[in-house]
Each structure stands twice: as structure tokens, then as C-alpha cells.
Coordinates of N, CA and C and ligand atoms in Angstrom, one line a residue:
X26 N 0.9 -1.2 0.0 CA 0.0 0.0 0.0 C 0.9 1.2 0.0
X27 N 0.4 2.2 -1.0 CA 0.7 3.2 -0.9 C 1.0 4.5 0.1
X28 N 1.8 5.3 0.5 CA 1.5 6.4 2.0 C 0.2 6.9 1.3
X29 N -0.5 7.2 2.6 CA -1.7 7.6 2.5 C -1.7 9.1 1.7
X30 N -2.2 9.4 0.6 CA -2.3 11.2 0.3 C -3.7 12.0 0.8
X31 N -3.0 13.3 1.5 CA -4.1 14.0 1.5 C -4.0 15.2 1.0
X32 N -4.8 16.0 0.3 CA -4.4 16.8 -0.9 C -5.4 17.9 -0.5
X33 N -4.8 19.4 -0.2 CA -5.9 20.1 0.2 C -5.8 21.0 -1.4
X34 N -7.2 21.1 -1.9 CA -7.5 22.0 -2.8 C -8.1 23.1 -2.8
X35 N -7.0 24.5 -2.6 CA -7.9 25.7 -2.3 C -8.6 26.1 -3.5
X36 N -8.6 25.7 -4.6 CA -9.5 26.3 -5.9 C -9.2 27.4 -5.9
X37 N -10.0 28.7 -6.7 CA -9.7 30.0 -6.9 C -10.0 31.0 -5.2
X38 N -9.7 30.4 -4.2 CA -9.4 31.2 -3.0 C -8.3 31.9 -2.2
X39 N -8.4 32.7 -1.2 CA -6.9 33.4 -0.5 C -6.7 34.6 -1.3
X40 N -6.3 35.1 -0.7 CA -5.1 36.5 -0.7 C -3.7 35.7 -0.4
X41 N -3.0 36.5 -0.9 CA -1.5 36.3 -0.3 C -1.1 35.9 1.2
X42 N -2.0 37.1 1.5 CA -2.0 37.5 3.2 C -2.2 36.1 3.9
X43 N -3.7 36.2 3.4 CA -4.5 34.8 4.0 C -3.8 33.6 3.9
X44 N -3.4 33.5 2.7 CA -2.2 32.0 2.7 C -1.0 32.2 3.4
X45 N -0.4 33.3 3.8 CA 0.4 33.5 4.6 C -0.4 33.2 6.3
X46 N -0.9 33.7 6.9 CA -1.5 33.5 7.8 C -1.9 31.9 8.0
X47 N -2.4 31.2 6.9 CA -2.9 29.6 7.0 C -1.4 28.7 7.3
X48 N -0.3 29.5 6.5 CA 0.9 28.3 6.6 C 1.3 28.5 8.2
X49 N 1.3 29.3 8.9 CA 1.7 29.8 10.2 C 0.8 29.1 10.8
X50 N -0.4 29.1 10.9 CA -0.9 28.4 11.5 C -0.6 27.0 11.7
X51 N -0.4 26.3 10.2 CA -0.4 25.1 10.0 C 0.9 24.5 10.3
X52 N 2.1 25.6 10.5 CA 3.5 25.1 10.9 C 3.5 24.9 12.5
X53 N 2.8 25.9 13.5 CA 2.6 25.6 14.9 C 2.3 24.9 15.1
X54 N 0.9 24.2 14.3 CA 0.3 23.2 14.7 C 0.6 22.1 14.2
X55 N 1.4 21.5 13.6 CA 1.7 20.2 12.7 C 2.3 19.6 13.5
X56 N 1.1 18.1 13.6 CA 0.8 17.4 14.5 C 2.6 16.6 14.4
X57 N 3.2 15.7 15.3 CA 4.2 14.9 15.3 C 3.6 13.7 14.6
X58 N 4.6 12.8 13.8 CA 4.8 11.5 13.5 C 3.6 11.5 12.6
X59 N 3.2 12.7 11.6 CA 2.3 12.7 10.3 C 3.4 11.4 9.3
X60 N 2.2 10.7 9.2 CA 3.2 9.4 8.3 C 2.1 9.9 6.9
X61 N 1.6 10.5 6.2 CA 0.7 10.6 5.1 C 1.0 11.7 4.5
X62 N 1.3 11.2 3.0 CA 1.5 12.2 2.2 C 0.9 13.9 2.0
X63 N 1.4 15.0 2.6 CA 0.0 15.8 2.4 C 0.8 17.0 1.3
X64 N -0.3 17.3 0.5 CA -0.3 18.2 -0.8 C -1.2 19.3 -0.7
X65 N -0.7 20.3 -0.9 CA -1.7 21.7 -1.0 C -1.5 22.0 -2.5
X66 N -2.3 22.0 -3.1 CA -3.0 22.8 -4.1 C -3.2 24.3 -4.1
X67 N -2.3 25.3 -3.7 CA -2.9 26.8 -3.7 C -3.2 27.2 -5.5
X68 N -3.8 28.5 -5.4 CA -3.5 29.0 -6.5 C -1.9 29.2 -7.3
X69 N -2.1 29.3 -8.2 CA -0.7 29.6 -9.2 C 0.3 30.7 -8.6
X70 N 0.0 32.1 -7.9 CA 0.6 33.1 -7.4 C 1.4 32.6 -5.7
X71 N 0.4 31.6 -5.2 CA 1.1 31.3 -4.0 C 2.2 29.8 -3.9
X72 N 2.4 29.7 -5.2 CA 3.6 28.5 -5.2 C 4.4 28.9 -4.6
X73 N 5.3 29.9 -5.2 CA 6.4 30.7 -4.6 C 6.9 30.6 -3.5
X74 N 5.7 31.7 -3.0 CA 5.6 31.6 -1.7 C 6.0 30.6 -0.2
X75 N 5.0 29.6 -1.0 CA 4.7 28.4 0.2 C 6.1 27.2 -0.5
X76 N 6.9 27.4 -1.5 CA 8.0 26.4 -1.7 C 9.0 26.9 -1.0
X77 N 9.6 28.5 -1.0 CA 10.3 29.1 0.3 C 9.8 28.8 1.4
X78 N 8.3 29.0 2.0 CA 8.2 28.8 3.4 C 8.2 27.3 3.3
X79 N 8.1 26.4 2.7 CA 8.3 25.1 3.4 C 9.8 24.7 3.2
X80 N 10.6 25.3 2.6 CA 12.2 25.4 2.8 C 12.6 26.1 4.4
X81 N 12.2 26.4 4.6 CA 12.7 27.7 5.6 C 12.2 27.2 6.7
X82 N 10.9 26.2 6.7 CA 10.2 26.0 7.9 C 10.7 24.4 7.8
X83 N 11.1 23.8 6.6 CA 11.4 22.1 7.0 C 9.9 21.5 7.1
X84 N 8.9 22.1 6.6 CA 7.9 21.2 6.4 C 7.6 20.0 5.5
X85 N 7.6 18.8 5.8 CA 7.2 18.2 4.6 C 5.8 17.9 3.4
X86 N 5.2 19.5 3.6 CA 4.5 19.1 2.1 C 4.6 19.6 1.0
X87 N 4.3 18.8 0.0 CA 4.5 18.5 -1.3 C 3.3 19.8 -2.0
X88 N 3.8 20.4 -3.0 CA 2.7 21.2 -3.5 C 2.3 20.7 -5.1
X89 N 1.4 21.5 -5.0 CA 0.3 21.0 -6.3 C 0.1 22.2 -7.2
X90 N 0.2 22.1 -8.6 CA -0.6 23.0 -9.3 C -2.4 23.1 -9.3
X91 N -2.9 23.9 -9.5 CA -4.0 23.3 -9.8 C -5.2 22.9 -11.6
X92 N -4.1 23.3 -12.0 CA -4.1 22.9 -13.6 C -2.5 23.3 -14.3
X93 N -2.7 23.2 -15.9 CA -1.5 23.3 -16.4 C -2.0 23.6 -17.8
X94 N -0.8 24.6 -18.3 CA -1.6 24.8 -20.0 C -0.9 23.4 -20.9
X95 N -1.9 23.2 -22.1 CA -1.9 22.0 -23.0 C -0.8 22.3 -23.8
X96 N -0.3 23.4 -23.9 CA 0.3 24.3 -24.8 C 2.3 24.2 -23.7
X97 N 3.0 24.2 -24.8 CA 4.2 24.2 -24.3 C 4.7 26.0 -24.0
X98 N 6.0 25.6 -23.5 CA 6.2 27.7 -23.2 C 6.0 28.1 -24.9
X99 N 5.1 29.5 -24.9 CA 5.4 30.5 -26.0 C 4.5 31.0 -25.9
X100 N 3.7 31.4 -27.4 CA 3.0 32.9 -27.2 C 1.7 32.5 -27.2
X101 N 1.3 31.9 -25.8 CA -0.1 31.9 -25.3 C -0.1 32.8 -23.9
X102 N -0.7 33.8 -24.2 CA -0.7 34.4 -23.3 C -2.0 34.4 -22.2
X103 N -1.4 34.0 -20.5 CA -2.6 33.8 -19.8 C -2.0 32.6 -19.4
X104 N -1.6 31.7 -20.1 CA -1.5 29.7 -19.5 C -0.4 29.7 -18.8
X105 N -0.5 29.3 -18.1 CA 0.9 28.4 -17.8 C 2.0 27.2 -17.8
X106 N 2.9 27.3 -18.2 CA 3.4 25.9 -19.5 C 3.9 24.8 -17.7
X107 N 3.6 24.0 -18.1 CA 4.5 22.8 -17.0 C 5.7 23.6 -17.0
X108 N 6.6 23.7 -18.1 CA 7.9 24.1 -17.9 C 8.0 24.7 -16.5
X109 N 7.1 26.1 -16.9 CA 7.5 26.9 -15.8 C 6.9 26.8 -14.2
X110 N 6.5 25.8 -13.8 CA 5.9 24.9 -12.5 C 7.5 23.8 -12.1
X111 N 8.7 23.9 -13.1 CA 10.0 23.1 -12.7 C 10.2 23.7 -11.4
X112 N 10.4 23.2 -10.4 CA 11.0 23.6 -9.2 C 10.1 24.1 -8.2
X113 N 8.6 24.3 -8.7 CA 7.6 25.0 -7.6 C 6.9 24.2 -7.1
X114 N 6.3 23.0 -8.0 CA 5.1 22.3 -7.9 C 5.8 20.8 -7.9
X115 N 5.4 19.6 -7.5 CA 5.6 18.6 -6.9 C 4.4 17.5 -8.2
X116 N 2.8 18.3 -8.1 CA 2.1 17.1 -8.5 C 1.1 18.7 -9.8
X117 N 0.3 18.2 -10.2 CA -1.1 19.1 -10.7 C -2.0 18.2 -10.7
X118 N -3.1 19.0 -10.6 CA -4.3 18.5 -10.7 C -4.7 18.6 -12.0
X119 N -5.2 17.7 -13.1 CA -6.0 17.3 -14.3 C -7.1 17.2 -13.9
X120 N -8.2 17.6 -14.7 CA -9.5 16.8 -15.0 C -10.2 17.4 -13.8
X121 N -10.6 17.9 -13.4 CA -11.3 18.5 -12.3 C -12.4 18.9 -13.1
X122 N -13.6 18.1 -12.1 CA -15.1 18.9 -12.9 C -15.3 20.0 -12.9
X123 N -14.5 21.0 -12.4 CA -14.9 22.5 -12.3 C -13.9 22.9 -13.6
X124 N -12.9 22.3 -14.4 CA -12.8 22.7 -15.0 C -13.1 21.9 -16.6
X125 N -13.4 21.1 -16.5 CA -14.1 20.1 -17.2 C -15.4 20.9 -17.6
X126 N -16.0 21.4 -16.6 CA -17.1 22.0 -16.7 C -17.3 23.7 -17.1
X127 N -16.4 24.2 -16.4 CA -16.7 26.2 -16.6 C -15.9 26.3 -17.6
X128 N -14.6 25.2 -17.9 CA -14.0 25.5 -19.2 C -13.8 24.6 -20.5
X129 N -15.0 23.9 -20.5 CA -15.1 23.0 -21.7 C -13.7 21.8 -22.0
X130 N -13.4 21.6 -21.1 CA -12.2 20.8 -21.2 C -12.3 19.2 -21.7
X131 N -12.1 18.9 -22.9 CA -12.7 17.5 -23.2 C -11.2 16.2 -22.8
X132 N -11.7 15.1 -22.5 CA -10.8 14.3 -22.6 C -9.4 14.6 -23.6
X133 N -9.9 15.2 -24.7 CA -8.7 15.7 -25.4 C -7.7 16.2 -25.1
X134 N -8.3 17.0 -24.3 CA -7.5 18.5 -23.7 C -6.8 18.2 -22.6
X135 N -7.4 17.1 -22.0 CA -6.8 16.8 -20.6 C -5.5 15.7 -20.5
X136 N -6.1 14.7 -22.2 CA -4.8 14.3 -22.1 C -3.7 14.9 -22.8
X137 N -3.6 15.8 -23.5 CA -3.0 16.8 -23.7 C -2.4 17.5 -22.2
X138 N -2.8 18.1 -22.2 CA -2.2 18.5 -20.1 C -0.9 17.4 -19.9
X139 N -1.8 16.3 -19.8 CA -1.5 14.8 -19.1 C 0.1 14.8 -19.4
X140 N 0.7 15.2 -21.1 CA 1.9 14.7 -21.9 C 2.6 16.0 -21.3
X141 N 2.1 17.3 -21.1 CA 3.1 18.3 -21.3 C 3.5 18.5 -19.6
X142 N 2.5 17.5 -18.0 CA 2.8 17.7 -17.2 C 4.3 16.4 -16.9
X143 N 3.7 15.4 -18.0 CA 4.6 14.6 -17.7 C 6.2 14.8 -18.0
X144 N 6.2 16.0 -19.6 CA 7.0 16.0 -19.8 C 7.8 17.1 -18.8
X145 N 7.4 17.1 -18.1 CA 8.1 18.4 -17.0 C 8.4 17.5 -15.6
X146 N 8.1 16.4 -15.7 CA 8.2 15.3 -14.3 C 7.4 16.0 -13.2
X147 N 5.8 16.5 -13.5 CA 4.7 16.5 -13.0 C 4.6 15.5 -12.3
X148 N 3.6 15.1 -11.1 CA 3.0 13.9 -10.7 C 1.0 14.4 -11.2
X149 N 0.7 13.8 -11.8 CA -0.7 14.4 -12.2 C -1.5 13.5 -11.1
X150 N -2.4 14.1 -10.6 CA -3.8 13.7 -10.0 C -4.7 14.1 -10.7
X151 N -5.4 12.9 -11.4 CA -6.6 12.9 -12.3 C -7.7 13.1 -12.0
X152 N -8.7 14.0 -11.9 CA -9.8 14.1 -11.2 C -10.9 13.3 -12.3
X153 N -11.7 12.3 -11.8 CA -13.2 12.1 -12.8 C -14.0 11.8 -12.0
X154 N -15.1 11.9 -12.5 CA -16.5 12.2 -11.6 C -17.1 10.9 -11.1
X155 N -16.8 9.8 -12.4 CA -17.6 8.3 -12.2 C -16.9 7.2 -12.9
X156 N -17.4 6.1 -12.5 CA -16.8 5.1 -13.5 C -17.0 5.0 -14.3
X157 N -16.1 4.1 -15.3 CA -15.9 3.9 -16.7 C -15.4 4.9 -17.1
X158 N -14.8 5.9 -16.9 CA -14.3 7.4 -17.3 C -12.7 7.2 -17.8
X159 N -12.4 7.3 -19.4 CA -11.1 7.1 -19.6 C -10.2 8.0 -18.9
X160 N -8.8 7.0 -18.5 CA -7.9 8.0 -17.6 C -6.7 7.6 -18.8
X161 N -5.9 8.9 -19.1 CA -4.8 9.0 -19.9 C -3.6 7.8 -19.4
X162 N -2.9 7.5 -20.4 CA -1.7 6.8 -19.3 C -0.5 8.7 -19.0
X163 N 0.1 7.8 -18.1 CA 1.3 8.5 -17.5 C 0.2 9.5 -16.1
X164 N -0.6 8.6 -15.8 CA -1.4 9.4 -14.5 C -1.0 8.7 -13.3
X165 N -0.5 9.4 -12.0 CA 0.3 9.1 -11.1 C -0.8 8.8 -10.1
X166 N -1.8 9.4 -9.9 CA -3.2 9.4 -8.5 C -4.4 9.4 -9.6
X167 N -5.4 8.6 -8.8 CA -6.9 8.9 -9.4 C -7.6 9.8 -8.3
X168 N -8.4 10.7 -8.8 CA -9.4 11.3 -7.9 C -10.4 11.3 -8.0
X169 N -11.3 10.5 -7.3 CA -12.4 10.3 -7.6 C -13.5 11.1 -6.8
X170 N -14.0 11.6 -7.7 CA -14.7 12.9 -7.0 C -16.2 13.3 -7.9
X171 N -17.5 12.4 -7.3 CA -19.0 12.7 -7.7 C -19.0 14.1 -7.4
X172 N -19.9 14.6 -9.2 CA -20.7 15.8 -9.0 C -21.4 16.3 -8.3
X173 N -21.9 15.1 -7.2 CA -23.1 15.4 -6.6 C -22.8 15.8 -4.8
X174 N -21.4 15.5 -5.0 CA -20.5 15.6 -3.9 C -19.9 17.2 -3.3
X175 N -19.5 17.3 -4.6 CA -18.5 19.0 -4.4 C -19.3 19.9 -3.5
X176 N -19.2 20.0 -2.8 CA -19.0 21.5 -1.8 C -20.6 21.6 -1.7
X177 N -21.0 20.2 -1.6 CA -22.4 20.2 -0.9 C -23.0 19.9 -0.1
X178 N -21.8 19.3 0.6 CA -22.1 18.7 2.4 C -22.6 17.0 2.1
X179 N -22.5 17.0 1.0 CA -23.5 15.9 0.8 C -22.3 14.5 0.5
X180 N -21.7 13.5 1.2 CA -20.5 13.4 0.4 C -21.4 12.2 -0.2
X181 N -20.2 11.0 -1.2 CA -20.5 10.2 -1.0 C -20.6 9.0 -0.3
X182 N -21.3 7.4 0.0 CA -20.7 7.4 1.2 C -19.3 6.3 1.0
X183 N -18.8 6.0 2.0 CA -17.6 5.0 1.6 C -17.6 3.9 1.1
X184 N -18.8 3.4 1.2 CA -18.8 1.9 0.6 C -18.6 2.1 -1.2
X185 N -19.6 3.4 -1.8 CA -19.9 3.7 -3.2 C -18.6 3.6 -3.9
X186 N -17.5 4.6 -2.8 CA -16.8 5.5 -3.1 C -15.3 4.1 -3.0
X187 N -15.4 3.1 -2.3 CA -14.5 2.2 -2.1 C -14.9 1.3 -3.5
X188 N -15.9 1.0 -4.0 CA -16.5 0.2 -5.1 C -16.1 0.9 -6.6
X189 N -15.9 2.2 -6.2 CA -15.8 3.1 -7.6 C -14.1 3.2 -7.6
X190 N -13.2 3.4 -6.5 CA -11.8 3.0 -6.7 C -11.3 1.8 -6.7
X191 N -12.2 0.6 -6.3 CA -11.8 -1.0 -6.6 C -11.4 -1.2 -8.4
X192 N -12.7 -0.8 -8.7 CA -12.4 -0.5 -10.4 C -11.4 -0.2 -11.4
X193 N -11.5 0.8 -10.6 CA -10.1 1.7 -11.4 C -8.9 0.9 -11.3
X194 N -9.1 0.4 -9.6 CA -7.6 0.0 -8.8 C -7.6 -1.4 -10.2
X195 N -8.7 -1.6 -10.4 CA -8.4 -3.5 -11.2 C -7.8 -3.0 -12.4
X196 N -8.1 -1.7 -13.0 CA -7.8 -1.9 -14.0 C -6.4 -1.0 -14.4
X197 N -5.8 -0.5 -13.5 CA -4.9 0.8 -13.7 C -4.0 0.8 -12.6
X198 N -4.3 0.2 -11.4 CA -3.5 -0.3 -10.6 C -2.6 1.0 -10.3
X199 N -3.4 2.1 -9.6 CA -3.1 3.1 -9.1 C -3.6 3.3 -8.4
X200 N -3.0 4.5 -7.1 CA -3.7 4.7 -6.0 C -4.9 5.7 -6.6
X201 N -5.7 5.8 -5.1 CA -7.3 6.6 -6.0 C -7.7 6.8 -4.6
X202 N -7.7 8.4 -4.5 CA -7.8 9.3 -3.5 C -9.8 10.0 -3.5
X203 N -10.1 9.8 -2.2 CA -11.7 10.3 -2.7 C -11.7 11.9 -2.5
X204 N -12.7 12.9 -3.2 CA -13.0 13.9 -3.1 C -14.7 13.9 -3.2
X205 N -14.8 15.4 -2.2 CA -16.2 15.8 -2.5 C -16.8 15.6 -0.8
X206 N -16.8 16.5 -0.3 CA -17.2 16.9 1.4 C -16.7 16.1 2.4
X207 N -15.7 16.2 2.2 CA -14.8 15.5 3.3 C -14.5 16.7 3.9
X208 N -14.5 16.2 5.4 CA -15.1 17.0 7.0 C -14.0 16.4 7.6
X209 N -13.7 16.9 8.8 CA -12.8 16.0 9.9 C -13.8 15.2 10.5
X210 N -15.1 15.0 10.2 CA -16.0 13.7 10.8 C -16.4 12.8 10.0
X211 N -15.8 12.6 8.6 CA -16.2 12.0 8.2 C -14.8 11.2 7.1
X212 N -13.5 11.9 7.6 CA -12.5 11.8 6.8 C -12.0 10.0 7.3
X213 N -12.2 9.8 8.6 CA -11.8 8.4 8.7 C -12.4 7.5 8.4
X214 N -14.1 7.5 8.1 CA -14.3 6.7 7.5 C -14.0 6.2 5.9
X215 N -14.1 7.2 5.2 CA -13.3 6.5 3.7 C -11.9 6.4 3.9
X216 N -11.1 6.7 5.0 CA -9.7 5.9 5.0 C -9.7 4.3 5.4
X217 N -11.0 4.0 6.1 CA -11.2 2.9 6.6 C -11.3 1.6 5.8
X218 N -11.7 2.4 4.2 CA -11.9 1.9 2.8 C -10.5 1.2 2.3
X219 N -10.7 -0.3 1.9 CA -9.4 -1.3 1.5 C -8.8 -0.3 0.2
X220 N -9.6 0.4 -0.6 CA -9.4 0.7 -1.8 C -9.5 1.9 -2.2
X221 N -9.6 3.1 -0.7 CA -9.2 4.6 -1.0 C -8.0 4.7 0.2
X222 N -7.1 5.3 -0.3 CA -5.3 5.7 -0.5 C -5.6 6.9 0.0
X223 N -6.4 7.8 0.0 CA -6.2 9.0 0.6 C -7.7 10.0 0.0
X224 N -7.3 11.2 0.4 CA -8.5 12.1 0.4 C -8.6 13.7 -0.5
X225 N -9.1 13.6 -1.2 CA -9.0 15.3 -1.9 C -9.8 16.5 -1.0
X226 N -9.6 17.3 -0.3 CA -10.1 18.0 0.4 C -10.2 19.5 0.0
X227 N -11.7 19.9 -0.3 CA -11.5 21.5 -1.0 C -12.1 22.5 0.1
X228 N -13.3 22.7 0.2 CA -13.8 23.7 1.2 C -12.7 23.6 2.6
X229 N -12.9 22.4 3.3 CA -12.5 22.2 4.7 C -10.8 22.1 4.3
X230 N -10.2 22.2 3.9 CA -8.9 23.1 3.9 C -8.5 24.1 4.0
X231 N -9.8 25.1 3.4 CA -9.5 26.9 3.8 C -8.9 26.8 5.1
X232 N -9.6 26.1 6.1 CA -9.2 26.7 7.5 C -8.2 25.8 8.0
X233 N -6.8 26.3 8.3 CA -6.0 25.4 8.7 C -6.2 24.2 9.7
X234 N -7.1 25.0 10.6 CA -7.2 24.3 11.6 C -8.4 22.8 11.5
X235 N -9.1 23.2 10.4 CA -9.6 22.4 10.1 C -9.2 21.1 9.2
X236 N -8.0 21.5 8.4 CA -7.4 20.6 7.6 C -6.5 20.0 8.7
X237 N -6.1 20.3 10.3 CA -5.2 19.9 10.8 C -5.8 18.6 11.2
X238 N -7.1 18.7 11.5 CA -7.7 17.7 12.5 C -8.7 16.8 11.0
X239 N -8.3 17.3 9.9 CA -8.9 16.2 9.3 C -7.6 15.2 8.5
X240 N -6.1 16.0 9.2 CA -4.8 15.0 9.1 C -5.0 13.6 10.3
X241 N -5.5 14.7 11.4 CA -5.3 13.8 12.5 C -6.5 12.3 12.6
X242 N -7.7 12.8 12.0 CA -8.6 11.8 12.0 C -8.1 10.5 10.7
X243 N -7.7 11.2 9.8 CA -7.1 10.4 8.0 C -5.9 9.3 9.0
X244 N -5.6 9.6 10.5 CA -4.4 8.8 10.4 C -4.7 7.3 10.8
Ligands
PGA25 P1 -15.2 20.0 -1.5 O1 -14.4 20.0 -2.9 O2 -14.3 19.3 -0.5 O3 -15.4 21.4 -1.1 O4 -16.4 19.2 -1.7 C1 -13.5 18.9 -3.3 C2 -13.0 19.2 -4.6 O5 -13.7 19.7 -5.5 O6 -11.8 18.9 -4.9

């Protein structure tokens, strides 16, 4: 078995400030003998930032983009090429139904992503909604994360969600992290799952102190 991942996903949230203020908190408080992988996903402006402060502080987590342009460095103005994520970012996130969705992103496009993260020695975390959903090769995490789940309090429950990464696990024999309303009350039960590896966490991340104690419950 794989170290367990937990992957906080702020989406388009924070100020500088505010992510400054979360890592501080999150450095006081970082519980001893964290054996699980953990991954923060900020926005694209606070990579920077949080790859010095976790130099400086000796933290061990790993950061995340939270997408990547399809497009290699040049004159696309706006994207961001993998290239220039060399040295900041650790993993990205692919396939996320919020961008799947607000930005028309078809399997094409994602596996597209998929080549230009790999070719930069990205770790990609594939986000899809359901089974039977093609996953590109060169995908390092599955994330499995129902529509009906996101940021609705509503999650799914673990049995669904252990049945829907057995799947994948038969056929791609990857780890497969669950997303979609994971709480610190309800984070140990899908760890409890033979066939979920870890957790995608978006709302209940904002607050440090909340992502602290949904490390502590995940262990
Ligand atoms: P949520 O989001 O935890 O707020 O439901 C999860 C995600 O979309 O990654």
C-alpha cells in the first residue's frame, strides 16, 4: 500500500496574506509522527511563496498545481506551461469537474495536459466524476470525486466510493484518492476503505485548523 495522500484543494481562493496567515498556523500546529502524504494545491501566485516557506520551515509538504496549460512555453498568453511549474510544484491537478465544466475541457485536452505535465516530471492527480471514465496513461493518482458531492455537504458514502476505486484499482492499478465533502467527521471513514489511498479536500482546507484535524482523523 501506498503512504496515504491528502491533498488540500484551495481552488480560486486566498489572498496572499490569508495563505500567509494559514501556513503559520499550519506550521505551529503540525501534529508529530504525520506518516501521510500531504499536498496543498494553492493558486498559481502562491507557489512561490509556500515552496520558500516550506524550505525555511522544514515542512514536509509537497505542492500541487491546480491545472496546467496544454500548450508548451510560448506565445499563449494567460497559460501556464508545465515548464515553468519546474522547481515549484511537486504534483497538478488534471480533470477537475470544475474545469471540465466552466471550461469546456474534453478528454482531449486533458490528455493533452497529461503529456506536457509529464513531460516536466509533474505527478498528475486525475480528477473524474464516475466510472468507466477514460484515464490518460502517464497518471500518477486517481481522484475520484462525484458531481453530486462537491462542496455540498452531501458526500459520498464510503462503501460507493471504495466500489468506484476498486475499479479503477483492477484496471490501472493506481492509487485513487476520494474527493467531494470530506469534514474531519467523516474523513476516517473513507480511510477505513481497503481501496481509498487517501483524500481530496477543498472547502475544509481553507481553515488550517480544520485541515489539521482532518490529518489527524485520516491517520
Ligand atoms: P469539497 O471540494 O471538499 O469542497 O467538496 C472537493 C474538490 O472539489 O476537490
Amino acid at each position: 500500500m501506498t503512504k496515504p495522500l491528502i491533498i488540500a484543494n484551495w481552488k480560486a481562493n486566498k489572498t496572499l496574506a490569508e495563505a500567509k496567515s494559514w501556513a503559520e498556523e499550519l506550521v505551529q500546529n503540525w501534529p508529530t509522527g504525520v506518516e501521510q502524504e500531504v499536498i496543498l494545491a494553492p493558486s498559481f501566485p502562491h507557489l512561490s511563496f509556500f515552496r520558500q516557506f516550506l524550505n525555511e520551515k522544514n515542512l514536509p509538504l509537497k505542492l500541487c498545481a491546480q491545472d496546467v496549460s496544454r500548450f508548451p512555453q510560448g506565445p499563449y498568453t494567460g497559460e501556464v506551461a508545465a515548464e515553468s511549474l519546474i522547481g515549484l510544484a511537486d504534483y497538478v491537478l488534471i480533470g477537475h469537474s470544475e474545469r471540465r465544466n466552466n471550461f469546456q475541457e474534453s478528454d482531449g485536452i486533458l490528455k493533452e495536459k497529461v503529456e506536457r505535465a509529464k513531460s516536466a516530471n509533474l505527478k498528475v492527480i486525475y480528477c473524474i466524476s464516475e466510472k468507466d471514465v477514460s484515464v490518460p496513461s502517464g497518471v500518477s493518482v486517481i481522484g475520484y470525486e462525484p458531481l453530486f458531492a462537491i462542496g455540498s455537504g452531501q458526500p459520498d458514502t464510503p462503501q460507493n466510493a471504495n466500489h468506484v476505486a476498486e475499479g479503477f484499482k483492477n484496471q490501472l492499478s493506481l492509487p485513487v484518492v476520494y474527493g467531494g465533502s470530506v469534514k474531519p467527521d467523516n474523513a476516517q471513514s473513507f480511510m477505513q476503505e481497503p481501496n481509498l489511498d487517501g483524500l481530496l479536500v477543498g472547502g475544509a482546507s481553507l481553515k488550517a485548523s480544520e485541515f489539521l484535524e482532518i490529518l489527524k482523523n485520516a491517520a
